[in-house]
Amino acid sequence: MESVAAGPGPATYDRIGTGYRLIRRPDPRLHSLIGQALEGARTVVNVGAGAGSYEPEGADVTAVDPSDVMLDQHPGGAGR
């Protein structure tokens, strides 16, 4: 008997991500390093954006994430 893959299930964070933004706090060291690396960037595409914890301030950010639950927690809306 052949096994047939059932397509992908819901994104993990669609199951466990409810309230993520309320409890997840960015690591200040990582936030600083990312900010330094993107210094001067006017536009950023954040693939795997989640709730947007590490996005640079002052840049036009397009957030992309497979989890609708995470994107719903992203400030300012996000791409789907």
JSON list of C-alpha atoms in Angstrom, two decimals:
[
{"chain": "A", "resi": 1, "resn": "MET", "atom": "CA", "xyz": [0.00, 0.00, 0.00]},
{"chain": "A", "resi": 2, "resn": "GLU", "atom": "CA", "xyz": [1.39, 3.38, -0.98]},
{"chain": "A", "resi": 3, "resn": "SER", "atom": "CA", "xyz": [1.54, 6.14, 1.56]},
{"chain": "A", "resi": 4, "resn": "VAL", "atom": "CA", "xyz": [0.31, 9.53, 0.45]},
{"chain": "A", "resi": 5, "resn": "ALA", "atom": "CA", "xyz": [1.61, 12.65, 2.15]},
{"chain": "A", "resi": 6, "resn": "ALA", "atom": "CA", "xyz": [-1.24, 14.73, 3.51]},
{"chain": "A", "resi": 7, "resn": "GLY", "atom": "CA", "xyz": [-0.08, 18.29, 2.69]},
{"chain": "A", "resi": 8, "resn": "PRO", "atom": "CA", "xyz": [1.49, 20.55, 5.23]},
{"chain": "A", "resi": 9, "resn": "GLY", "atom": "CA", "xyz": [-0.29, 21.09, 8.50]},
{"chain": "A", "resi": 10, "resn": "PRO", "atom": "CA", "xyz": [-0.78, 24.49, 10.08]},
{"chain": "A", "resi": 11, "resn": "ALA", "atom": "CA", "xyz": [2.33, 26.51, 10.81]},
{"chain": "A", "resi": 12, "resn": "THR", "atom": "CA", "xyz": [3.66, 25.65, 14.28]},
{"chain": "A", "resi": 13, "resn": "TYR", "atom": "CA", "xyz": [3.11, 29.17, 15.53]},
{"chain": "A", "resi": 14, "resn": "ASP", "atom": "CA", "xyz": [-0.51, 29.04, 14.38]},
{"chain": "A", "resi": 15, "resn": "ARG", "atom": "CA", "xyz": [-0.87, 26.41, 17.13]},
{"chain": "A", "resi": 16, "resn": "ILE", "atom": "CA", "xyz": [1.41, 27.84, 19.85]},
{"chain": "A", "resi": 17, "resn": "GLY", "atom": "CA", "xyz": [1.81, 31.52, 18.99]},
{"chain": "A", "resi": 18, "resn": "THR", "atom": "CA", "xyz": [-1.30, 33.00, 20.59]},
{"chain": "A", "resi": 19, "resn": "GLY", "atom": "CA", "xyz": [-0.18, 35.75, 22.98]},
{"chain": "A", "resi": 20, "resn": "TYR", "atom": "CA", "xyz": [3.45, 35.44, 21.82]},
{"chain": "A", "resi": 21, "resn": "ARG", "atom": "CA", "xyz": [3.98, 39.21, 21.64]},
{"chain": "A", "resi": 22, "resn": "LEU", "atom": "CA", "xyz": [2.83, 39.60, 25.25]},
{"chain": "A", "resi": 23, "resn": "ILE", "atom": "CA", "xyz": [5.52, 37.28, 26.64]},
{"chain": "A", "resi": 24, "resn": "ARG", "atom": "CA", "xyz": [8.37, 37.37, 24.09]},
{"chain": "A", "resi": 25, "resn": "ARG", "atom": "CA", "xyz": [10.89, 40.12, 24.65]},
{"chain": "A", "resi": 26, "resn": "PRO", "atom": "CA", "xyz": [13.72, 40.74, 22.20]},
{"chain": "A", "resi": 27, "resn": "ASP", "atom": "CA", "xyz": [17.30, 40.20, 23.33]},
{"chain": "A", "resi": 28, "resn": "PRO", "atom": "CA", "xyz": [18.84, 43.71, 23.47]},
{"chain": "A", "resi": 29, "resn": "ARG", "atom": "CA", "xyz": [22.19, 42.44, 22.16]},
{"chain": "A", "resi": 30, "resn": "LEU", "atom": "CA", "xyz": [20.64, 40.86, 19.08]},
{"chain": "A", "resi": 31, "resn": "HIS", "atom": "CA", "xyz": [18.42, 43.88, 18.50]},
{"chain": "A", "resi": 32, "resn": "SER", "atom": "CA", "xyz": [21.51, 46.12, 18.58]},
{"chain": "A", "resi": 33, "resn": "LEU", "atom": "CA", "xyz": [23.51, 43.89, 16.21]},
{"chain": "A", "resi": 34, "resn": "ILE", "atom": "CA", "xyz": [20.65, 43.72, 13.72]},
{"chain": "A", "resi": 35, "resn": "GLY", "atom": "CA", "xyz": [20.17, 47.48, 13.97]},
{"chain": "A", "resi": 36, "resn": "GLN", "atom": "CA", "xyz": [23.87, 48.05, 13.26]},
{"chain": "A", "resi": 37, "resn": "ALA", "atom": "CA", "xyz": [23.83, 45.66, 10.28]},
{"chain": "A", "resi": 38, "resn": "LEU", "atom": "CA", "xyz": [20.80, 47.39, 8.78]},
{"chain": "A", "resi": 39, "resn": "GLU", "atom": "CA", "xyz": [21.87, 50.93, 9.62]},
{"chain": "A", "resi": 40, "resn": "GLY", "atom": "CA", "xyz": [20.87, 53.27, 6.83]},
{"chain": "A", "resi": 41, "resn": "ALA", "atom": "CA", "xyz": [18.47, 50.79, 5.20]},
{"chain": "A", "resi": 42, "resn": "ARG", "atom": "CA", "xyz": [15.31, 52.50, 4.06]},
{"chain": "A", "resi": 43, "resn": "THR", "atom": "CA", "xyz": [13.39, 49.32, 3.19]},
{"chain": "A", "resi": 44, "resn": "VAL", "atom": "CA", "xyz": [13.64, 45.85, 4.71]},
{"chain": "A", "resi": 45, "resn": "VAL", "atom": "CA", "xyz": [11.89, 42.57, 3.89]},
{"chain": "A", "resi": 46, "resn": "ASN", "atom": "CA", "xyz": [11.69, 40.55, 7.10]},
{"chain": "A", "resi": 47, "resn": "VAL", "atom": "CA", "xyz": [11.15, 36.91, 6.09]},
{"chain": "A", "resi": 48, "resn": "GLY", "atom": "CA", "xyz": [10.05, 34.90, 9.10]},
{"chain": "A", "resi": 49, "resn": "ALA", "atom": "CA", "xyz": [9.02, 38.12, 10.82]},
{"chain": "A", "resi": 50, "resn": "GLY", "atom": "CA", "xyz": [6.92, 36.62, 13.56]},
{"chain": "A", "resi": 51, "resn": "ALA", "atom": "CA", "xyz": [5.68, 39.43, 15.80]},
{"chain": "A", "resi": 52, "resn": "GLY", "atom": "CA", "xyz": [8.38, 41.84, 14.59]},
{"chain": "A", "resi": 53, "resn": "SER", "atom": "CA", "xyz": [10.67, 41.77, 17.63]},
{"chain": "A", "resi": 54, "resn": "TYR", "atom": "CA", "xyz": [13.91, 42.58, 15.77]},
{"chain": "A", "resi": 55, "resn": "GLU", "atom": "CA", "xyz": [12.89, 45.05, 13.10]},
{"chain": "A", "resi": 56, "resn": "PRO", "atom": "CA", "xyz": [14.88, 48.27, 12.66]},
{"chain": "A", "resi": 57, "resn": "GLU", "atom": "CA", "xyz": [13.29, 51.53, 13.63]},
{"chain": "A", "resi": 58, "resn": "GLY", "atom": "CA", "xyz": [12.81, 54.10, 10.91]},
{"chain": "A", "resi": 59, "resn": "ALA", "atom": "CA", "xyz": [12.80, 51.63, 8.00]},
{"chain": "A", "resi": 60, "resn": "ASP", "atom": "CA", "xyz": [9.85, 50.70, 5.83]},
{"chain": "A", "resi": 61, "resn": "VAL", "atom": "CA", "xyz": [9.45, 47.01, 6.75]},
{"chain": "A", "resi": 62, "resn": "THR", "atom": "CA", "xyz": [7.57, 44.38, 4.78]},
{"chain": "A", "resi": 63, "resn": "ALA", "atom": "CA", "xyz": [6.95, 41.48, 7.15]},
{"chain": "A", "resi": 64, "resn": "VAL", "atom": "CA", "xyz": [6.39, 37.96, 5.78]},
{"chain": "A", "resi": 65, "resn": "ASP", "atom": "CA", "xyz": [5.63, 34.90, 7.92]},
{"chain": "A", "resi": 66, "resn": "PRO", "atom": "CA", "xyz": [3.82, 31.59, 7.29]},
{"chain": "A", "resi": 67, "resn": "SER", "atom": "CA", "xyz": [1.82, 31.96, 10.52]},
{"chain": "A", "resi": 68, "resn": "ASP", "atom": "CA", "xyz": [-1.31, 34.11, 10.42]},
{"chain": "A", "resi": 69, "resn": "VAL", "atom": "CA", "xyz": [-1.36, 34.07, 14.23]},
{"chain": "A", "resi": 70, "resn": "MET", "atom": "CA", "xyz": [2.09, 35.67, 14.35]},
{"chain": "A", "resi": 71, "resn": "LEU", "atom": "CA", "xyz": [1.32, 38.21, 11.61]},
{"chain": "A", "resi": 72, "resn": "ASP", "atom": "CA", "xyz": [-1.84, 39.23, 13.44]},
{"chain": "A", "resi": 73, "resn": "GLN", "atom": "CA", "xyz": [0.43, 40.26, 16.36]},
{"chain": "A", "resi": 74, "resn": "HIS", "atom": "CA", "xyz": [2.80, 42.23, 14.14]},
{"chain": "A", "resi": 75, "resn": "PRO", "atom": "CA", "xyz": [2.64, 46.00, 14.64]},
{"chain": "A", "resi": 76, "resn": "GLY", "atom": "CA", "xyz": [1.36, 47.93, 11.65]},
{"chain": "A", "resi": 77, "resn": "GLY", "atom": "CA", "xyz": [0.10, 44.89, 9.74]},
{"chain": "A", "resi": 78, "resn": "ALA", "atom": "CA", "xyz": [2.15, 42.52, 7.64]},
{"chain": "A", "resi": 79, "resn": "GLY", "atom": "CA", "xyz": [2.27, 40.59, 4.38]},
{"chain": "A", "resi": 80, "resn": "ARG", "atom": "CA", "xyz": [0.69, 37.20, 3.97]}
]
